[in-house]
Amino acid sequence: MKQNFDLHSHSNTSDGSFSPTELVEYASKNGIKTLAITDHDTVNGVDEAVKAGEKLGVTVIAGVEISIDFDPGTMHICGYNIDIENKNLNDKLGIVQYARKNRNSVIIDKLNSAGVAITLDEIKEVAGPDQVGRPHFARVMMEKGYVTTVKEAFNRYLAKGAPCYVDRVRLSIADAVEMIKGAGGKVVLAHPIQLKLESDEAYKSKFAGLKDLGIEGIEAFSSYHNEEENQKFKAMAEELGLMVTGGSDFHGATKPDVKLGVFGENVTVKIDELFKQSRFGG
Ligand code: AMP
Ligand code: ZN
Ligand code: FE
Ligand code: FE
């Protein structure tokens, strides 16, 4: 079922395929009334998206998605209703952006050694002027016929544990909480399934630990979860008194299987309550 809100989406400021304006136009055409723009480690697309939202009658929530240093899976934390001018937020994001830039040529070297002949210029051409992410590498590899899908590019080359994976400086949970709360925002754990924990008990205790560290909500409803997982994570969040949020992680053509506004059947996110205590309204 399609919702009229989506709290997790990417523009081409990170690795989505739509510009911030195109993303909001697409949302408007698809019946989305409230859209959070949550680009990876950058808030550079927020202003443009908010302006497009004002024109089109879509409430655009200023967001960000921060990659955290975590094992065994990956941990992403979303910040919502943040002051994008906040100095500490921007300083810390700047460190990550610098680390990302340094990583790109190392990934290229590894791919070249593995027989994948692509260049940094080709990556920059698909990524545009803003931030590069691994899906851009995947897209070039597809265009040049080295793989047939983004998934194949990740599984064979780019994913954590694959031969051309290159780690980079990542922030800690404490960093992300401090950055987001310091900028007046709400702190939410994105797509918990990607933590790759081994049991429900492990998830419960992880969520409790994250709450102690300052996390305020769980993206229980996600396009990466099946219906059972959605309901399970929702119940765990509620038991701990954490907010329940939902989003698709829309990336446009970068992730063609992910549809805007689609992240479950029985979705129960209290969208109005979610942001009412925020400094920036919503
Ligand atoms: P990066 O910003 O370079 O860390 O890349 C993050 C992006 O890559 C996000 O959109 C992830 O969803 C995507 N991604 C990470 N791992 C995989 C995977 N195994 N398969 C497909 N996409 C992935
Ligand atoms: Zn992404
Ligand atoms: Fe994510
Ligand atoms: Fe995301």
CSV table of C-alpha atoms and ligand atoms in Angstrom, one decimal:
chain,number,residue,atom,x,y,z
A,1,MET,CA,0.0,0.0,0.0
A,2,LYS,CA,1.2,3.5,-0.8
A,3,GLN,CA,1.4,6.1,1.9
A,4,ASN,CA,0.9,9.8,1.5
A,5,PHE,CA,4.2,10.5,3.3
A,6,ASP,CA,7.7,9.2,3.1
A,7,LEU,CA,10.4,9.9,5.7
A,8,HIS,CA,13.4,8.5,3.8
A,9,SER,CA,14.5,9.7,0.3
A,10,HIS,CA,17.6,10.6,-1.6
A,11,SER,CA,18.3,13.3,-4.2
A,12,ASN,CA,21.3,13.5,-6.6
A,13,THR,CA,23.0,15.6,-3.9
A,14,SER,CA,24.0,12.1,-2.7
A,15,ASP,CA,23.2,9.0,-4.7
A,16,GLY,CA,19.6,9.4,-5.8
A,17,SER,CA,18.9,10.1,-9.5
A,18,PHE,CA,16.5,13.1,-9.1
A,19,SER,CA,17.6,16.6,-8.3
A,20,PRO,CA,16.0,17.9,-5.1
A,21,THR,CA,13.4,19.8,-7.1
A,22,GLU,CA,12.7,16.8,-9.3
A,23,LEU,CA,12.4,14.6,-6.2
A,24,VAL,CA,9.7,16.9,-4.7
A,25,GLU,CA,7.9,17.2,-8.1
A,26,TYR,CA,7.9,13.4,-8.3
A,27,ALA,CA,6.6,13.2,-4.7
A,28,SER,CA,3.8,15.7,-5.5
A,29,LYS,CA,2.7,13.8,-8.6
A,30,ASN,CA,2.7,10.6,-6.6
A,31,GLY,CA,0.4,11.9,-3.8
A,32,ILE,CA,3.1,12.4,-1.2
A,33,LYS,CA,2.1,15.2,1.2
A,34,THR,CA,5.1,15.0,3.6
A,35,LEU,CA,8.5,14.1,2.3
A,36,ALA,CA,11.8,14.0,4.3
A,37,ILE,CA,14.9,14.5,2.2
A,38,THR,CA,17.6,12.4,3.9
A,39,ASP,CA,20.8,12.4,1.7
A,40,HIS,CA,23.8,10.5,2.8
A,41,ASP,CA,26.2,12.6,4.9
A,42,THR,CA,25.1,15.9,3.3
A,43,VAL,CA,22.4,18.6,3.7
A,44,ASN,CA,23.2,20.3,0.5
A,45,GLY,CA,19.9,19.4,-1.2
A,46,VAL,CA,17.6,20.5,1.6
A,47,ASP,CA,17.2,24.2,0.7
A,48,GLU,CA,16.2,23.5,-2.9
A,49,ALA,CA,13.8,20.7,-1.8
A,50,VAL,CA,12.1,22.9,0.8
A,51,LYS,CA,11.6,25.7,-1.8
A,52,ALA,CA,10.2,23.2,-4.3
A,53,GLY,CA,7.9,21.9,-1.5
A,54,GLU,CA,6.6,25.4,-0.8
A,55,LYS,CA,5.7,25.8,-4.4
A,56,LEU,CA,4.0,22.5,-4.8
A,57,GLY,CA,2.3,22.2,-1.4
A,58,VAL,CA,4.5,19.3,-0.2
A,59,THR,CA,5.8,19.6,3.4
A,60,VAL,CA,9.5,18.9,3.1
A,61,ILE,CA,11.3,17.9,6.2
A,62,ALA,CA,15.0,18.8,6.4
A,63,GLY,CA,16.8,15.6,7.0
A,64,VAL,CA,20.1,13.8,6.7
A,65,GLU,CA,21.3,10.1,6.8
A,66,ILE,CA,24.5,9.5,8.6
A,67,SER,CA,26.6,6.3,8.1
A,68,ILE,CA,27.8,4.9,11.5
A,69,ASP,CA,30.9,2.8,12.2
A,70,PHE,CA,29.2,-0.5,13.0
A,71,ASP,CA,29.5,-4.3,12.6
A,72,PRO,CA,28.3,-6.9,11.6
A,73,GLY,CA,25.9,-5.0,9.2
A,74,THR,CA,25.5,-1.3,8.5
A,75,MET,CA,24.0,1.3,10.7
A,76,HIS,CA,22.4,4.5,9.3
A,77,ILE,CA,21.0,7.2,11.5
A,78,CYS,CA,18.5,9.7,10.1
A,79,GLY,CA,18.1,13.2,11.6
A,80,TYR,CA,14.8,15.1,11.0
A,81,ASN,CA,13.8,18.7,11.2
A,82,ILE,CA,17.4,19.8,11.6
A,83,ASP,CA,18.8,23.3,11.3
A,84,ILE,CA,20.9,22.9,8.2
A,85,GLU,CA,23.0,26.0,9.1
A,86,ASN,CA,24.2,24.4,12.3
A,87,LYS,CA,28.0,24.7,12.6
A,88,ASN,CA,28.9,21.5,14.4
A,89,LEU,CA,26.6,19.5,12.1
A,90,ASN,CA,28.3,21.0,9.0
A,91,ASP,CA,31.8,20.7,10.4
A,92,LYS,CA,31.3,17.0,11.1
A,93,LEU,CA,29.6,16.3,7.8
A,94,GLY,CA,32.6,18.0,6.2
A,95,ILE,CA,35.0,15.5,7.7
A,96,VAL,CA,32.9,12.6,6.3
A,97,GLN,CA,32.7,14.3,2.9
A,98,TYR,CA,36.4,14.7,2.7
A,99,ALA,CA,36.9,11.0,3.6
A,100,ARG,CA,34.5,10.0,0.9
A,101,LYS,CA,36.4,12.0,-1.7
A,102,ASN,CA,39.6,10.3,-0.7
A,103,ARG,CA,38.0,6.9,-0.9
A,104,ASN,CA,36.9,7.2,-4.5
A,105,SER,CA,40.3,6.8,-6.2
A,106,VAL,CA,41.2,3.8,-4.0
A,107,ILE,CA,38.0,2.1,-5.1
A,108,ILE,CA,38.9,2.9,-8.7
A,109,ASP,CA,42.4,1.3,-8.2
A,110,LYS,CA,40.9,-1.8,-6.7
A,111,LEU,CA,38.3,-2.2,-9.5
A,112,ASN,CA,41.0,-1.6,-12.2
A,113,SER,CA,43.1,-4.3,-10.5
A,114,ALA,CA,40.1,-6.6,-10.6
A,115,GLY,CA,39.8,-6.1,-14.4
A,116,VAL,CA,37.0,-3.5,-14.3
A,117,ALA,CA,38.3,-0.7,-16.5
A,118,ILE,CA,36.5,2.4,-15.3
A,119,THR,CA,37.8,5.9,-14.4
A,120,LEU,CA,37.0,8.5,-11.8
A,121,ASP,CA,35.9,10.9,-14.5
A,122,GLU,CA,33.3,8.5,-15.6
A,123,ILE,CA,32.0,8.3,-12.0
A,124,LYS,CA,32.0,12.0,-11.7
A,125,GLU,CA,30.0,12.3,-14.9
A,126,VAL,CA,27.1,10.2,-13.5
A,127,ALA,CA,27.4,11.6,-9.9
A,128,GLY,CA,27.2,15.2,-11.0
A,129,PRO,CA,28.8,18.0,-9.0
A,130,ASP,CA,27.9,16.7,-5.6
A,131,GLN,CA,28.8,13.7,-3.5
A,132,VAL,CA,29.9,10.3,-4.9
A,133,GLY,CA,28.6,7.0,-3.5
A,134,ARG,CA,29.1,3.4,-4.4
A,135,PRO,CA,25.8,3.3,-6.4
A,136,HIS,CA,27.5,5.6,-8.9
A,137,PHE,CA,30.3,3.1,-9.3
A,138,ALA,CA,27.6,0.4,-9.8
A,139,ARG,CA,25.9,2.5,-12.5
A,140,VAL,CA,29.1,3.0,-14.5
A,141,MET,CA,29.9,-0.7,-14.2
A,142,MET,CA,26.4,-1.5,-15.6
A,143,GLU,CA,26.7,1.0,-18.4
A,144,LYS,CA,30.0,-0.5,-19.5
A,145,GLY,CA,28.7,-4.0,-19.3
A,146,TYR,CA,30.7,-5.4,-16.4
A,147,VAL,CA,27.5,-6.2,-14.4
A,148,THR,CA,23.9,-6.3,-15.3
A,149,THR,CA,22.4,-5.0,-12.0
A,150,VAL,CA,23.3,-2.7,-9.1
A,151,LYS,CA,22.9,-5.7,-6.9
A,152,GLU,CA,25.5,-7.7,-8.9
A,153,ALA,CA,27.9,-4.8,-8.7
A,154,PHE,CA,27.6,-4.7,-4.9
A,155,ASN,CA,27.7,-8.4,-4.4
A,156,ARG,CA,30.7,-9.1,-6.6
A,157,TYR,CA,32.7,-5.9,-6.0
A,158,LEU,CA,31.4,-3.1,-3.8
A,159,ALA,CA,29.6,-4.4,-0.8
A,160,LYS,CA,31.2,-4.7,2.7
A,161,GLY,CA,33.3,-7.9,2.5
A,162,ALA,CA,33.5,-7.9,-1.3
A,163,PRO,CA,37.0,-7.6,-3.0
A,164,CYS,CA,36.8,-3.9,-3.9
A,165,TYR,CA,35.2,-2.6,-0.7
A,166,VAL,CA,37.1,0.3,0.8
A,167,ASP,CA,36.2,1.5,4.3
A,168,ARG,CA,36.3,5.1,5.2
A,169,VAL,CA,36.1,7.3,8.3
A,170,ARG,CA,32.6,6.9,9.8
A,171,LEU,CA,31.0,8.7,12.7
A,172,SER,CA,30.0,7.1,16.0
A,173,ILE,CA,26.5,6.9,17.3
A,174,ALA,CA,27.4,9.5,19.9
A,175,ASP,CA,28.6,11.9,17.1
A,176,ALA,CA,25.4,11.5,15.1
A,177,VAL,CA,23.2,12.0,18.2
A,178,GLU,CA,25.2,15.1,19.2
A,179,MET,CA,25.1,16.5,15.6
A,180,ILE,CA,21.4,16.0,15.1
A,181,LYS,CA,20.2,17.0,18.6
A,182,GLY,CA,22.6,20.0,18.5
A,183,ALA,CA,20.9,21.1,15.3
A,184,GLY,CA,17.5,20.8,16.9
A,185,GLY,CA,16.5,17.6,15.2
A,186,LYS,CA,15.1,14.1,16.0
A,187,VAL,CA,17.4,11.1,15.9
A,188,VAL,CA,16.0,7.9,14.3
A,189,LEU,CA,17.6,4.6,13.5
A,190,ALA,CA,17.1,3.8,9.8
A,191,HIS,CA,16.1,0.4,8.3
A,192,PRO,CA,17.1,-1.8,11.4
A,193,ILE,CA,17.2,-5.0,9.3
A,194,GLN,CA,20.5,-3.8,7.9
A,195,LEU,CA,22.2,-4.1,11.3
A,196,LYS,CA,22.1,-7.8,10.5
A,197,LEU,CA,21.7,-8.9,14.1
A,198,GLU,CA,21.2,-12.6,14.7
A,199,SER,CA,18.1,-12.7,16.9
A,200,ASP,CA,15.0,-10.8,18.1
A,201,GLU,CA,16.7,-10.6,21.5
A,202,ALA,CA,19.8,-9.0,20.0
A,203,TYR,CA,17.6,-6.4,18.3
A,204,LYS,CA,15.7,-5.7,21.5
A,205,SER,CA,18.9,-5.1,23.5
A,206,LYS,CA,20.5,-3.1,20.7
A,207,PHE,CA,17.4,-0.8,20.6
A,208,ALA,CA,17.5,-0.4,24.4
A,209,GLY,CA,21.2,0.5,24.2
A,210,LEU,CA,20.6,3.0,21.4
A,211,LYS,CA,17.9,4.6,23.4
A,212,ASP,CA,20.4,5.1,26.2
A,213,LEU,CA,22.7,6.7,23.7
A,214,GLY,CA,20.0,9.2,22.7
A,215,ILE,CA,18.2,7.6,19.8
A,216,GLU,CA,14.5,8.7,19.8
A,217,GLY,CA,12.9,6.6,17.1
A,218,ILE,CA,13.1,3.5,14.9
A,219,GLU,CA,12.3,3.3,11.2
A,220,ALA,CA,10.2,0.2,11.9
A,221,PHE,CA,8.4,0.5,8.5
A,222,SER,CA,10.9,0.2,5.7
A,223,SER,CA,10.9,-1.1,2.1
A,224,TYR,CA,13.7,-3.4,3.2
A,225,HIS,CA,11.5,-5.2,5.7
A,226,ASN,CA,8.8,-7.7,5.1
A,227,GLU,CA,5.4,-7.2,6.8
A,228,GLU,CA,6.4,-9.4,9.7
A,229,GLU,CA,9.6,-7.5,10.3
A,230,ASN,CA,7.8,-4.2,10.1
A,231,GLN,CA,5.3,-5.2,12.8
A,232,LYS,CA,8.1,-6.8,14.9
A,233,PHE,CA,10.3,-3.7,14.9
A,234,LYS,CA,7.2,-1.5,15.5
A,235,ALA,CA,6.3,-3.5,18.7
A,236,MET,CA,9.9,-3.4,19.9
A,237,ALA,CA,10.1,0.4,19.4
A,238,GLU,CA,6.8,0.9,21.2
A,239,GLU,CA,7.8,-1.3,24.1
A,240,LEU,CA,10.8,1.0,24.6
A,241,GLY,CA,8.8,4.2,24.2
A,242,LEU,CA,10.6,5.1,21.0
A,243,MET,CA,8.9,6.8,18.1
A,244,VAL,CA,7.9,4.7,15.1
A,245,THR,CA,8.7,6.1,11.7
A,246,GLY,CA,8.6,4.8,8.2
A,247,GLY,CA,10.2,5.4,4.8
A,248,SER,CA,11.1,3.8,1.5
A,249,ASP,CA,14.7,4.9,1.1
A,250,PHE,CA,13.7,6.1,-2.4
A,251,HIS,CA,16.7,6.7,-4.7
A,252,GLY,CA,14.9,7.0,-8.1
A,253,ALA,CA,16.6,5.1,-10.9
A,254,THR,CA,19.5,4.2,-8.6
A,255,LYS,CA,17.2,1.7,-6.8
A,256,PRO,CA,14.5,1.0,-9.3
A,257,ASP,CA,12.7,-1.6,-7.0
A,258,VAL,CA,12.2,1.0,-4.2
A,259,LYS,CA,8.9,2.9,-4.8
A,260,LEU,CA,8.2,6.3,-3.1
A,261,GLY,CA,5.7,6.0,-0.3
A,262,VAL,CA,5.8,2.1,-0.3
A,263,PHE,CA,7.1,0.6,2.9
A,264,GLY,CA,4.5,-1.8,4.2
A,265,GLU,CA,0.8,-2.7,4.5
A,266,ASN,CA,-0.4,-1.8,8.0
A,267,VAL,CA,1.7,1.3,8.5
A,268,THR,CA,0.9,3.2,11.7
A,269,VAL,CA,3.2,6.2,11.9
A,270,LYS,CA,1.9,9.1,13.9
A,271,ILE,CA,3.2,11.6,11.4
A,272,ASP,CA,1.6,14.7,13.2
A,273,GLU,CA,2.9,13.7,16.6
A,274,LEU,CA,6.3,12.9,15.3
A,275,PHE,CA,7.5,16.4,14.7
A,276,LYS,CA,5.3,18.5,16.9
A,277,GLN,CA,7.9,18.9,19.6
A,278,SER,CA,10.6,19.9,17.1
A,279,ARG,CA,12.1,23.4,17.3
A,280,PHE,CA,11.4,23.8,13.6
A,281,GLY,CA,7.8,22.6,13.5
A,282,GLY,CA,6.6,20.5,10.6
B,1,AMP,P1,28.0,4.7,0.2
B,1,AMP,O1,27.4,6.0,0.4
B,1,AMP,O2,29.1,4.6,-0.8
B,1,AMP,O3,28.4,4.0,1.5
B,1,AMP,O4,26.9,3.8,-0.4
B,1,AMP,C1,25.7,3.7,0.2
B,1,AMP,C2,24.6,3.3,-0.7
B,1,AMP,O5,24.9,2.0,-1.3
B,1,AMP,C3,23.2,3.2,-0.1
B,1,AMP,O6,22.2,3.7,-1.0
B,1,AMP,C4,23.1,1.7,0.2
B,1,AMP,O7,21.7,1.3,0.2
B,1,AMP,C5,23.8,1.1,-1.0
B,1,AMP,N1,24.2,-0.2,-0.7
B,1,AMP,C6,25.1,-0.6,0.3
B,1,AMP,N2,25.3,-1.9,0.3
B,1,AMP,C7,24.5,-2.4,-0.7
B,1,AMP,C8,24.3,-3.7,-1.3
B,1,AMP,N3,24.9,-4.8,-0.8
B,1,AMP,N4,23.5,-3.8,-2.4
B,1,AMP,C9,22.9,-2.7,-2.9
B,1,AMP,N5,23.0,-1.5,-2.5
B,1,AMP,C10,23.9,-1.3,-1.4
B,2,ZN,ZN,22.0,5.8,-1.0
B,3,FE,FE,20.5,3.9,4.5
B,4,FE,FE,18.9,6.0,2.7
